[in-house]
CSV table of C-alpha atoms in Angstrom, one decimal:
chain,number,residue,atom,x,y,z
A,96,MET,CA,-78.8,97.3,-14.7
A,97,SER,CA,-77.1,95.7,-12.8
A,98,ALA,CA,-77.6,92.5,-10.9
A,99,PRO,CA,-79.3,93.0,-6.8
A,100,ARG,CA,-76.8,92.8,-4.1
A,101,ALA,CA,-77.1,89.0,-2.5
A,102,SER,CA,-77.4,89.5,1.5
A,103,PHE,CA,-74.8,90.2,3.7
A,104,SER,CA,-75.3,86.7,5.4
A,105,ASP,CA,-75.2,84.6,2.1
A,106,GLY,CA,-72.2,82.6,1.7
A,107,LEU,CA,-70.2,83.8,5.2
A,108,GLN,CA,-67.0,81.9,5.4
A,109,LEU,CA,-66.2,82.0,9.3
A,110,LEU,CA,-64.5,79.7,11.5
A,111,VAL,CA,-66.6,77.2,13.4
A,112,GLY,CA,-65.3,75.5,16.7
A,113,GLU,CA,-67.2,72.4,18.3
A,114,ASN,CA,-69.9,74.0,20.9
A,115,GLU,CA,-68.7,77.4,20.1
A,116,SER,CA,-71.1,79.9,19.5
A,117,ILE,CA,-70.8,82.3,16.8
A,118,GLY,CA,-72.8,84.3,18.0
A,119,GLN,CA,-71.0,83.7,22.1
A,120,ILE,CA,-68.3,84.6,20.5
A,121,TYR,CA,-69.1,88.3,18.5
A,122,LYS,CA,-71.1,89.4,21.2
A,123,SER,CA,-67.6,88.6,22.9
A,124,LEU,CA,-66.4,90.6,20.8
A,125,ARG,CA,-68.1,93.6,20.9
A,126,GLU,CA,-67.6,93.5,25.0
A,127,TRP,CA,-64.2,93.1,24.3
A,128,GLY,CA,-64.3,97.1,22.5
A,129,CYS,CA,-64.1,95.2,19.1
A,130,CYS,CA,-66.6,97.4,16.0
A,131,PRO,CA,-68.8,95.3,13.7
A,132,MET,CA,-66.1,95.3,11.3
A,133,CYS,CA,-62.8,94.2,13.3
A,134,SER,CA,-65.3,91.4,14.5
A,135,LEU,CA,-66.4,90.2,11.6
A,136,LYS,CA,-62.5,89.9,11.1
A,137,TYR,CA,-62.1,87.6,13.8
A,138,LEU,CA,-64.6,85.5,12.8
A,139,GLY,CA,-63.1,84.4,10.1
A,140,GLU,CA,-64.2,85.9,7.4
A,141,LYS,CA,-62.1,86.5,4.4
A,142,GLN,CA,-63.7,87.6,1.3
A,143,GLN,CA,-63.8,91.4,0.2
A,144,GLU,CA,-67.7,91.5,-0.6
A,145,LYS,CA,-68.2,91.4,3.3
A,146,PHE,CA,-66.3,94.1,4.2
A,147,THR,CA,-68.6,96.2,2.4
A,148,PHE,CA,-71.3,96.3,4.5
A,149,SER,CA,-72.3,98.6,6.7
A,150,GLN,CA,-71.3,98.5,9.9
A,151,LYS,CA,-75.2,98.6,11.3
A,152,GLU,CA,-75.8,95.8,8.9
A,153,ILE,CA,-72.7,93.6,9.7
A,154,HIS,CA,-74.2,94.4,13.3
A,155,ALA,CA,-77.3,93.5,12.7
A,156,TYR,CA,-77.1,89.9,11.4
A,157,PHE,CA,-74.2,88.3,14.1
A,158,SER,CA,-76.2,89.8,16.9
A,159,SER,CA,-79.7,87.6,15.9
A,160,LEU,CA,-76.8,84.7,16.3
A,161,CYS,CA,-76.6,85.2,20.4
A,162,PRO,CA,-79.1,84.1,21.8
A,163,ALA,CA,-77.9,86.4,24.8
A,164,PRO,CA,-78.3,90.1,24.6
A,165,VAL,CA,-75.6,92.1,22.7
A,166,PRO,CA,-74.5,95.3,23.5
A,167,ALA,CA,-76.5,97.8,21.1
A,168,PHE,CA,-74.6,99.7,18.2
A,169,VAL,CA,-73.6,102.7,19.5
A,170,GLU,CA,-70.4,104.1,17.6
A,171,ASP,CA,-67.0,103.8,20.3
A,172,THR,CA,-63.7,104.1,19.1
A,173,CYS,CA,-62.9,99.9,17.9
A,174,CYS,CA,-60.5,99.0,20.5
A,175,THR,CA,-58.2,97.4,17.9
A,176,CYS,CA,-58.6,99.3,14.4
A,177,LEU,CA,-58.9,102.6,16.7
A,178,GLY,CA,-61.8,104.1,14.6
A,179,ILE,CA,-60.3,103.7,11.3
A,180,LEU,CA,-62.3,101.9,9.6
A,181,GLN,CA,-65.8,103.5,11.6
A,182,LYS,CA,-64.2,107.1,11.2
A,183,LEU,CA,-61.6,107.1,8.3
A,184,THR,CA,-63.8,105.3,5.4
A,185,THR,CA,-66.2,107.9,5.2
A,186,LYS,CA,-67.0,110.0,2.2
A,187,GLU,CA,-65.4,113.4,3.4
A,188,PHE,CA,-62.4,111.8,4.7
A,189,LEU,CA,-61.7,110.6,0.6
A,190,MET,CA,-62.7,113.8,-0.6
A,191,GLU,CA,-59.7,115.0,1.5
A,192,ILE,CA,-57.5,112.9,-0.1
A,193,ASP,CA,-59.3,113.8,-3.4
A,194,LYS,CA,-58.2,117.6,-2.5
A,195,LYS,CA,-54.9,116.3,-1.5
A,196,VAL,CA,-54.6,115.3,-4.6
A,197,LYS,CA,-55.0,117.9,-7.1
A,198,GLU,CA,-53.3,120.3,-4.8
A,199,GLY,CA,-50.4,118.7,-5.8
A,200,ASN,CA,-51.0,118.9,-9.5
A,201,ASN,CA,-48.7,115.6,-10.2
A,202,VAL,CA,-49.3,114.1,-13.2
A,203,TYR,CA,-51.2,110.5,-12.7
A,204,THR,CA,-53.3,107.8,-15.1
A,205,ASP,CA,-53.9,105.7,-11.8
A,206,PHE,CA,-52.8,104.9,-8.5
A,207,ARG,CA,-52.0,102.6,-5.1
A,208,ILE,CA,-52.7,103.5,-1.7
A,209,ALA,CA,-49.9,103.1,0.9
A,210,ILE,CA,-51.7,103.0,5.0
A,211,SER,CA,-49.2,103.3,8.0
A,212,LEU,CA,-50.4,102.6,11.6
A,213,PRO,CA,-50.3,103.3,14.7
A,214,VAL,CA,-47.1,101.0,16.5
A,215,ALA,CA,-50.0,100.3,18.9
A,216,ALA,CA,-52.3,98.5,17.0
A,217,ILE,CA,-50.0,95.6,16.5
A,218,VAL,CA,-50.0,95.1,20.2
A,219,ARG,CA,-53.8,95.6,20.7
A,220,GLU,CA,-54.5,93.5,18.0
A,221,HIS,CA,-52.8,90.4,19.8
A,222,ALA,CA,-54.5,90.9,22.9
A,223,ILE,CA,-57.8,90.2,20.8
A,224,LEU,CA,-56.0,87.0,19.6
A,225,VAL,CA,-54.8,86.1,22.9
A,226,LEU,CA,-59.0,86.2,24.6
A,227,LEU,CA,-60.1,84.5,21.8
A,228,ILE,CA,-57.5,81.7,22.4
A,229,GLU,CA,-58.4,81.9,26.2
A,230,ASN,CA,-62.0,81.6,25.9
A,231,PHE,CA,-62.3,80.0,23.1
A,232,PRO,CA,-60.0,77.3,22.4
A,233,LEU,CA,-61.5,74.9,20.2
A,234,THR,CA,-62.1,77.4,17.3
A,235,TYR,CA,-58.9,79.8,17.8
A,236,LYS,CA,-55.7,77.6,19.1
A,237,VAL,CA,-54.1,76.7,15.9
A,238,GLN,CA,-54.8,81.0,14.9
A,239,LYS,CA,-52.2,83.5,14.2
A,240,GLU,CA,-52.8,87.1,14.1
A,241,ASP,CA,-52.0,86.6,9.3
A,242,ASP,CA,-54.5,84.4,9.1
A,243,PHE,CA,-57.0,87.7,9.5
A,244,VAL,CA,-57.6,90.3,7.4
A,245,ALA,CA,-55.1,93.1,8.4
A,246,ILE,CA,-57.2,96.5,9.0
A,247,LYS,CA,-54.8,98.0,6.1
A,248,ASP,CA,-57.1,95.8,3.5
A,249,ALA,CA,-60.2,96.2,5.1
A,250,TRP,CA,-59.4,99.6,4.7
A,251,ARG,CA,-58.8,99.2,1.1
A,252,TRP,CA,-61.5,97.2,0.4
A,253,VAL,CA,-63.8,99.6,2.1
A,254,CYS,CA,-62.9,102.5,0.5
A,255,LEU,CA,-61.0,102.0,-3.1
A,256,ASP,CA,-63.9,101.8,-5.3
A,257,GLN,CA,-65.6,105.0,-3.9
A,258,LEU,CA,-61.8,107.0,-4.2
A,259,SER,CA,-61.1,105.3,-7.9
A,260,ALA,CA,-64.7,107.0,-8.5
A,261,ILE,CA,-64.1,110.4,-6.7
A,262,LEU,CA,-60.4,110.3,-8.3
A,263,LYS,CA,-61.6,109.0,-11.8
A,264,ILE,CA,-58.8,107.2,-12.4
A,265,PRO,CA,-59.0,103.2,-11.7
A,266,CYS,CA,-57.2,101.7,-8.4
A,267,ASP,CA,-53.6,99.2,-9.5
A,268,ALA,CA,-50.9,97.7,-7.5
A,269,LYS,CA,-49.1,98.2,-9.6
A,270,SER,CA,-49.4,102.1,-10.1
A,271,PRO,CA,-46.1,104.2,-10.5
A,272,PHE,CA,-47.9,107.2,-8.0
A,273,ASP,CA,-48.9,106.5,-4.3
A,274,ILE,CA,-51.1,107.6,-2.1
A,275,THR,CA,-50.0,107.6,1.0
A,276,LEU,CA,-52.0,107.8,4.7
A,277,ASN,CA,-50.0,108.3,7.9
A,278,PHE,CA,-52.5,107.1,10.7
A,279,GLU,CA,-51.3,108.6,14.5
A,280,HIS,CA,-53.5,107.7,17.9
A,281,GLU,CA,-52.3,109.9,20.8
A,282,GLY,CA,-53.9,108.1,22.8
A,283,THR,CA,-51.9,104.6,22.6
A,284,LYS,CA,-48.5,106.3,21.5
A,285,LYS,CA,-47.2,104.2,25.2
A,286,GLU,CA,-48.4,101.0,24.7
A,287,CYS,CA,-45.3,99.0,23.6
A,288,ASP,CA,-43.5,100.7,26.6
A,289,PHE,CA,-44.1,97.1,28.8
A,290,LEU,CA,-42.4,95.2,25.8
A,291,LYS,CA,-39.1,97.2,26.4
A,292,PHE,CA,-38.8,95.1,30.3
A,293,MET,CA,-39.9,91.9,28.4
A,294,CYS,CA,-37.8,91.5,25.4
A,295,PRO,CA,-34.9,93.7,25.7
A,296,HIS,CA,-32.7,91.7,23.5
A,297,ILE,CA,-34.9,93.5,21.0
A,298,PHE,CA,-35.1,96.8,21.5
A,299,GLN,CA,-32.5,99.1,20.5
A,300,GLU,CA,-32.7,102.6,20.1
A,301,ARG,CA,-31.8,103.4,16.9
A,302,LYS,CA,-31.4,107.1,14.9
A,303,ASN,CA,-33.9,107.7,11.8
A,304,ASN,CA,-32.3,110.6,10.5
A,305,ARG,CA,-36.3,112.3,9.7
A,306,PHE,CA,-37.7,111.7,12.9
A,307,GLY,CA,-35.2,111.0,15.9
A,308,TRP,CA,-34.9,108.7,18.1
A,309,GLU,CA,-37.5,105.4,17.0
A,310,MET,CA,-37.2,102.4,19.5
A,311,PHE,CA,-40.6,100.4,18.7
A,312,THR,CA,-40.9,99.8,14.5
A,313,ARG,CA,-43.0,97.5,13.6
A,314,MET,CA,-41.2,95.0,12.5
A,315,ASN,CA,-39.8,94.8,16.1
A,316,VAL,CA,-43.0,95.1,17.8
A,317,ARG,CA,-44.2,92.3,15.7
A,318,ARG,CA,-41.0,90.3,16.7
A,319,ALA,CA,-41.7,90.9,19.9
A,320,VAL,CA,-45.3,89.8,20.7
A,321,ALA,CA,-44.8,86.4,19.0
A,322,THR,CA,-42.1,86.2,21.0
A,323,VAL,CA,-43.9,86.8,24.4
A,324,LYS,CA,-45.9,83.7,25.7
A,325,TYR,CA,-49.5,84.6,26.0
A,326,ALA,CA,-50.1,84.3,30.0
A,327,SER,CA,-47.3,86.8,30.1
A,328,PHE,CA,-48.5,89.0,27.2
A,329,LYS,CA,-52.0,88.9,29.1
A,330,HIS,CA,-50.1,89.6,32.9
A,331,TYR,CA,-48.2,92.7,31.8
A,332,SER,CA,-50.7,94.1,28.6
A,333,GLN,CA,-53.9,95.1,29.2
A,334,CYS,CA,-56.2,92.7,27.7
A,335,PRO,CA,-58.8,93.2,26.8
A,336,PRO,CA,-57.0,97.4,25.4
A,337,LYS,CA,-58.6,99.9,27.4
A,338,LYS,CA,-61.1,102.2,25.6
A,339,LEU,CA,-60.5,105.0,23.1
A,340,GLN,CA,-61.6,108.8,23.5
A,341,GLY,CA,-61.6,109.1,20.2
A,342,PRO,CA,-60.2,107.3,16.9
A,343,ALA,CA,-57.0,107.6,14.9
A,344,THR,CA,-56.7,110.8,12.9
A,345,CYS,CA,-54.6,111.3,9.9
A,346,VAL,CA,-51.9,113.3,10.7
A,347,GLU,CA,-50.2,112.9,6.6
A,348,ILE,CA,-51.8,112.1,3.2
A,349,VAL,CA,-48.5,112.5,0.8
A,350,CYS,CA,-48.9,111.7,-2.8
A,351,SER,CA,-45.1,110.6,-4.7
A,352,HIS,CA,-44.8,108.9,-8.5
A,353,GLU,CA,-41.8,106.9,-8.5
A,354,PRO,CA,-38.6,108.2,-9.6
A,355,ILE,CA,-38.1,108.6,-13.4
A,356,TYR,CA,-34.7,108.1,-14.5
A,357,ILE,CA,-33.0,110.3,-17.2
A,358,CYS,CA,-29.5,109.3,-19.1
A,359,GLY,CA,-27.2,110.5,-21.5
A,360,ARG,CA,-23.1,111.4,-21.4
A,361,TYR,CA,-21.5,114.5,-21.0
A,362,ASN,CA,-18.2,116.6,-21.8
A,363,LYS,CA,-16.3,117.8,-20.2
A,364,TYR,CA,-13.8,121.0,-21.0
A,365,SER,CA,-13.1,122.8,-18.2
A,366,ARG,CA,-10.2,121.7,-15.2
A,367,GLU,CA,-11.5,123.2,-13.2
A,368,LEU,CA,-14.9,121.9,-12.8
A,369,SER,CA,-15.8,118.7,-10.5
A,370,GLN,CA,-17.8,116.4,-11.5
A,371,THR,CA,-20.5,116.5,-8.3
A,372,PRO,CA,-20.6,119.4,-5.8
A,373,TRP,CA,-17.0,119.7,-3.7
A,374,ILE,CA,-17.3,121.0,-0.2
A,375,ILE,CA,-15.2,119.9,2.1
A,376,ASP,CA,-16.0,121.6,6.0
A,377,GLY,CA,-18.7,123.5,4.4
A,378,VAL,CA,-16.5,125.4,2.1
A,379,ARG,CA,-17.3,124.7,-1.7
A,380,LYS,CA,-14.1,124.2,-3.2
A,381,THR,CA,-15.2,124.7,-7.2
A,382,GLU,CA,-18.0,126.8,-7.9
A,383,PHE,CA,-19.7,124.9,-10.4
A,384,SER,CA,-19.8,120.7,-10.4
A,385,VAL,CA,-20.8,118.9,-13.9
A,386,GLN,CA,-24.2,117.3,-12.1
A,387,GLU,CA,-24.6,120.8,-10.8
A,388,ARG,CA,-24.6,122.0,-15.0
A,389,ILE,CA,-26.5,119.2,-15.9
A,390,CYS,CA,-29.9,118.9,-13.2
A,391,GLY,CA,-30.6,122.7,-12.7
A,392,ALA,CA,-32.9,122.7,-16.2
A,393,LEU,CA,-34.3,119.1,-15.8
A,394,GLU,CA,-35.0,119.3,-12.6
A,395,GLU,CA,-36.7,122.8,-13.0
A,396,ALA,CA,-39.0,120.7,-15.6
A,397,ILE,CA,-39.9,117.4,-13.9
A,398,GLN,CA,-40.7,119.6,-10.8
A,399,CYS,CA,-38.6,116.4,-8.3
A,400,SER,CA,-38.4,117.2,-4.6
A,401,ASP,CA,-34.5,115.5,-5.2
A,402,HIS,CA,-32.3,114.1,-7.2
A,403,ARG,CA,-29.7,111.3,-7.3
A,404,PHE,CA,-26.5,111.6,-10.1
A,405,SER,CA,-24.0,108.6,-10.6
A,406,SER,CA,-22.0,107.6,-13.8
A,407,ALA,CA,-19.6,105.1,-15.2
A,408,GLY,CA,-16.7,105.8,-13.0
A,409,ARG,CA,-15.3,110.0,-12.4
A,410,GLU,CA,-13.4,112.5,-13.6
A,411,ASP,CA,-11.0,114.4,-11.5
A,412,VAL,CA,-11.7,118.2,-12.1
A,413,ASP,CA,-8.5,118.5,-13.6
A,414,VAL,CA,-9.3,115.9,-16.2
A,415,ARG,CA,-11.1,116.8,-19.0
A,416,MET,CA,-13.7,114.4,-20.5
A,417,LEU,CA,-13.3,114.4,-24.1
A,418,GLY,CA,-14.8,112.1,-27.2
A,419,THR,CA,-18.0,110.8,-26.8
A,420,GLY,CA,-18.5,111.9,-23.3
A,421,ARG,CA,-19.0,109.6,-20.5
A,422,PRO,CA,-22.5,107.8,-20.0
A,423,PHE,CA,-24.0,109.1,-17.0
A,424,MET,CA,-28.2,108.7,-15.4
A,425,VAL,CA,-30.3,110.7,-12.7
A,426,GLU,CA,-32.9,109.2,-10.9
A,427,PHE,CA,-35.4,111.8,-9.9
A,428,ILE,CA,-37.3,111.3,-6.8
A,429,LYS,CA,-40.8,112.4,-6.3
A,430,PRO,CA,-41.4,113.9,-9.8
A,431,LYS,CA,-44.6,115.7,-10.6
A,432,ILE,CA,-44.0,115.6,-14.2
A,433,VAL,CA,-43.4,112.2,-15.4
A,434,THR,CA,-43.4,112.0,-19.3
A,435,PHE,CA,-41.5,113.2,-22.0
A,436,SER,CA,-41.7,112.7,-25.4
A,437,GLN,CA,-38.2,113.2,-27.3
A,438,ALA,CA,-38.2,116.0,-28.5
A,439,GLU,CA,-38.7,117.3,-25.4
A,440,ILE,CA,-36.1,116.3,-23.5
A,441,THR,CA,-33.9,116.7,-27.0
A,442,LYS,CA,-35.0,120.9,-26.4
A,443,LEU,CA,-34.2,120.1,-22.5
A,444,GLN,CA,-30.5,118.5,-23.8
A,445,ASN,CA,-30.2,122.0,-26.2
A,446,GLN,CA,-31.2,124.0,-23.3
A,447,ILE,CA,-28.3,122.2,-21.3
A,448,ASN,CA,-26.0,123.3,-24.1
A,449,ALA,CA,-26.8,126.6,-24.2
A,450,ASN,CA,-26.1,128.0,-20.7
A,451,ALA,CA,-23.1,125.9,-19.4
A,452,LYS,CA,-20.2,126.7,-22.1
A,453,ASP,CA,-17.8,124.3,-20.3
A,454,VAL,CA,-20.6,121.0,-20.3
A,455,ARG,CA,-21.6,119.9,-23.0
A,456,VAL,CA,-24.7,116.8,-23.0
A,457,THR,CA,-25.4,114.2,-25.9
A,458,ASP,CA,-28.5,111.3,-26.2
A,459,LEU,CA,-30.2,112.9,-24.1
A,460,GLN,CA,-33.0,110.2,-23.4
A,461,MET,CA,-35.4,108.2,-19.9
A,462,CYS,CA,-34.6,105.4,-19.5
A,463,THR,CA,-35.4,102.7,-16.9
A,464,LYS,CA,-34.2,101.6,-13.6
A,465,GLU,CA,-33.6,98.5,-14.3
A,466,ASP,CA,-31.0,99.8,-17.9
A,467,SER,CA,-29.6,102.4,-15.6
A,468,GLY,CA,-28.4,99.2,-13.5
A,469,THR,CA,-27.0,97.3,-15.1
A,470,TRP,CA,-25.3,100.0,-17.7
A,471,ILE,CA,-23.4,102.3,-15.7
A,472,LYS,CA,-22.4,100.0,-13.1
A,473,SER,CA,-21.2,97.9,-15.3
A,474,GLY,CA,-19.4,100.4,-16.6
A,475,GLU,CA,-18.1,101.7,-14.0
A,476,MET,CA,-16.7,98.3,-12.9
A,477,THR,CA,-15.3,96.9,-16.2
A,478,THR,CA,-15.1,98.9,-19.2
A,479,CYS,CA,-11.3,99.6,-20.6
A,480,LYS,CA,-10.8,103.9,-21.0
A,481,SER,CA,-9.0,105.9,-23.4
A,482,TYR,CA,-6.9,108.7,-21.9
A,483,THR,CA,-4.5,111.2,-23.2
A,484,ALA,CA,-1.7,112.6,-20.8
A,485,LEU,CA,0.8,115.1,-21.7
A,486,CYS,CA,4.1,114.2,-18.9
A,487,TRP,CA,7.0,115.5,-18.0
A,488,MET,CA,10.6,113.7,-17.5
A,489,LYS,CA,13.4,114.3,-15.7
A,490,GLU,CA,16.1,113.1,-18.3
A,491,VAL,CA,16.1,113.9,-21.6
A,492,VAL,CA,13.1,112.0,-23.8
A,493,LYS,CA,14.5,109.6,-26.8
A,494,GLN,CA,13.0,107.4,-29.3
A,495,SER,CA,14.3,104.2,-27.0
A,496,ASP,CA,11.7,105.3,-24.3
A,497,LEU,CA,9.3,105.9,-26.7
A,498,ASP,CA,9.8,102.5,-28.1
A,499,LYS,CA,9.3,100.3,-24.5
A,500,LEU,CA,6.6,102.1,-24.0
A,501,LYS,CA,5.4,101.2,-27.3
A,502,GLU,CA,6.4,97.7,-26.8
A,503,ILE,CA,3.3,97.3,-23.1
A,504,LYS,CA,0.8,94.8,-23.4
A,505,ASP,CA,-1.4,94.0,-21.2
A,506,LEU,CA,0.4,95.1,-18.4
A,507,THR,CA,-0.8,94.8,-15.0
A,508,LEU,CA,-0.1,96.8,-12.2
A,509,ASP,CA,-0.3,96.6,-8.8
A,510,GLN,CA,-2.4,100.0,-7.0
A,511,LYS,CA,-2.4,100.7,-3.8
A,512,THR,CA,-5.0,103.0,-2.6
A,513,PRO,CA,-3.8,105.9,-3.4
A,514,ILE,CA,-3.0,109.3,-1.0
A,515,ARG,CA,-4.7,111.8,-2.3
A,516,VAL,CA,-8.3,109.6,-2.4
A,517,LEU,CA,-7.7,107.1,1.1
A,518,HIS,CA,-9.4,109.8,2.7
A,519,ARG,CA,-13.0,108.3,0.6
A,520,ARG,CA,-10.9,105.1,-0.2
A,521,PRO,CA,-10.7,101.8,1.9
A,522,LEU,CA,-6.8,101.1,2.3
A,523,ALA,CA,-5.7,98.2,-0.5
A,524,VAL,CA,-3.9,97.3,-3.4
A,525,ARG,CA,-6.1,96.8,-6.3
A,526,GLU,CA,-5.2,94.8,-9.3
A,527,LYS,CA,-5.1,96.9,-12.5
A,528,MET,CA,-4.7,96.7,-16.1
A,529,ILE,CA,-2.7,98.8,-18.3
A,530,HIS,CA,-3.7,97.6,-22.0
A,531,GLY,CA,-1.1,100.0,-24.8
A,532,ILE,CA,0.6,102.7,-25.2
A,533,SER,CA,1.8,105.1,-27.8
A,534,ALA,CA,4.0,108.0,-26.8
A,535,THR,CA,5.2,110.9,-29.1
A,536,ARG,CA,8.0,113.4,-27.8
A,537,VAL,CA,7.0,116.7,-27.4
A,538,ASP,CA,11.1,118.4,-26.5
A,539,ASP,CA,13.6,117.3,-24.2
A,540,HIS,CA,11.1,116.3,-21.4
A,541,LEU,CA,8.1,116.6,-22.5
A,542,PHE,CA,6.0,114.1,-24.2
A,543,THR,CA,2.2,113.0,-24.6
A,544,MET,CA,0.7,109.2,-24.1
A,545,LEU,CA,-2.5,107.7,-25.5
A,546,ILE,CA,-2.7,104.7,-22.6
A,547,ARG,CA,-5.6,102.2,-22.6
A,548,THR,CA,-6.4,100.8,-19.4
A,549,GLY,CA,-9.1,99.1,-17.5
A,550,ALA,CA,-11.9,100.5,-15.7
A,551,GLY,CA,-10.5,101.9,-12.2
A,552,THR,CA,-6.9,102.6,-12.8
A,553,TYR,CA,-5.2,105.4,-11.4
A,554,ILE,CA,-3.0,107.1,-14.6
A,555,LYS,CA,-1.7,110.0,-12.6
A,556,GLU,CA,-0.4,107.6,-10.2
A,557,PHE,CA,0.7,105.8,-12.7
A,558,VAL,CA,3.0,108.2,-14.1
A,559,HIS,CA,4.3,109.4,-11.3
A,560,GLY,CA,4.1,105.7,-8.4
A,561,ASP,CA,3.0,107.7,-5.5
A,562,PHE,CA,5.8,107.3,-4.0
A,563,ALA,CA,5.9,103.5,-5.0
A,564,ARG,CA,2.6,102.8,-4.6
A,565,THR,CA,1.8,101.4,-8.0
A,566,LYS,CA,4.2,99.0,-9.3
A,567,PRO,CA,5.5,99.2,-11.9
A,568,SER,CA,5.4,102.7,-12.9
A,569,LEU,CA,6.7,105.1,-15.4
A,570,ARG,CA,9.2,106.2,-13.1
A,571,THR,CA,10.1,102.2,-13.0
A,572,ILE,CA,9.7,101.3,-16.8
A,573,LEU,CA,12.0,104.5,-17.7
A,574,ASP,CA,14.0,104.8,-14.9
A,575,SER,CA,13.6,108.4,-14.3
A,576,GLU,CA,11.5,110.8,-12.0
A,577,CYS,CA,8.3,111.3,-14.1
A,578,ASP,CA,5.2,113.4,-13.1
A,579,ILE,CA,1.8,114.4,-15.2
A,580,LEU,CA,0.8,117.9,-16.2
A,581,GLU,CA,-2.5,117.4,-18.1
A,582,LEU,CA,-4.8,114.6,-18.6
A,583,ASP,CA,-7.8,114.2,-20.3
A,584,VAL,CA,-10.6,111.1,-21.2
A,585,VAL,CA,-10.7,110.1,-24.8
A,586,GLU,CA,-13.0,107.0,-24.9
A,587,ILE,CA,-15.0,105.2,-22.3
A,588,GLU,CA,-15.5,101.8,-24.2
A,589,LEU,CA,-19.4,101.2,-23.0
A,590,ASP,CA,-22.0,101.3,-25.9
A,591,TRP,CA,-24.7,103.0,-23.4
A,592,PRO,CA,-26.8,104.9,-23.4
A,593,PRO,CA,-27.8,104.6,-27.2
A,594,LYS,CA,-27.2,107.1,-29.7
A,595,ILE,CA,-30.0,109.6,-31.0
A,596,ASP,CA,-30.1,111.4,-33.3
A,597,ALA,CA,-29.9,114.8,-33.5
């Protein structure tokens, strides 16, 4: 049997100012339009349990402390929380959240709550603080907004236990499953406008791709109200805030899981397949891409909203990726299915390989964001790579030419950004390394070359020189015009991801 609940008055921890009555402060807060729960937070209470009492219980206690009559308890919309702590803490609203979670067919074992409030709530809360400092300076002269319980936290304290019981799962601040509540109030949308003229240096229109032009953000509104002097704020804003006709509404309940990550290695056997979708001016240059070959089946299984593909470097469309393959990782955004056994992942790998003859995936497995960040970035920037190339030489290929190539050890190149990639990479001279070369004659003008290089070396440009933008090049080393006919990546020296037994 659970212990009886303590009364609201037991153990209250309120702000106390000399000769300023708690009851009188409460009476003023109510006259200014604050609900009992917002009044409780402005009185300095920070204990979670006290916010689980009803508005009527809070009102009854503080009314009893005031010698003068307090306005009768009426559920007018609160001027600071915009009715969120009054009307949107009910079981009916929590059942709406439950319905939205279940509609999404999400897989989860716990949850966390994120709350987005109307930006005008910041201005309204500041207006109440300005009034408190003006009318009760002994109690509030050193107080700041951050000294009081946030509306978001008060909502959580009131609702999370109830919501957890409805969803039948625990609430955990570190949960990967997020429920976001977006609250708006149409009647307060212009209440930040005066700040634009008082703080023009803070407010500049900025482009938000999803919502269009957005001037007032939580960050810059908080900065502005902290900058403006109290007298000026009171003169240009409404203190106390104007009464509201109705509460804020929850315009959106968004349920989403943190991204999940799958990694592996891929081989590419086609010379007409780009690594990622190749689209220029709205026109596709290749029918498919490695990314699409791999991610189609995975997206279908994971039921995500989007994905991001990354890899340890990339090969050109006409270059094959052979050997043990190129490490890659895919981040899946807002997944609905988030747990897979290795057997299920291997089944998806087999499905990819069965459907794509020009791409083969190996060592497919789930990984973490930390793993991917460490290995993919380090692999792209520092890993040595080996290539085979079929090269053409204008002069007749002689054994002495091949011997000259064999003597190359740790040759430093200065490579100016190749002409063919100037549209997507900044112009610069980068130092690259050729670790070693072995070459075999094919006929009078053709030879094959096995070359090991540092990451980021442009092999094609090393062969033909790119109009002397790469120095030295095979063209200068062999003193003959050279070109590359075919190129394959045969090894990427990166020990990630771990091998998976077939």
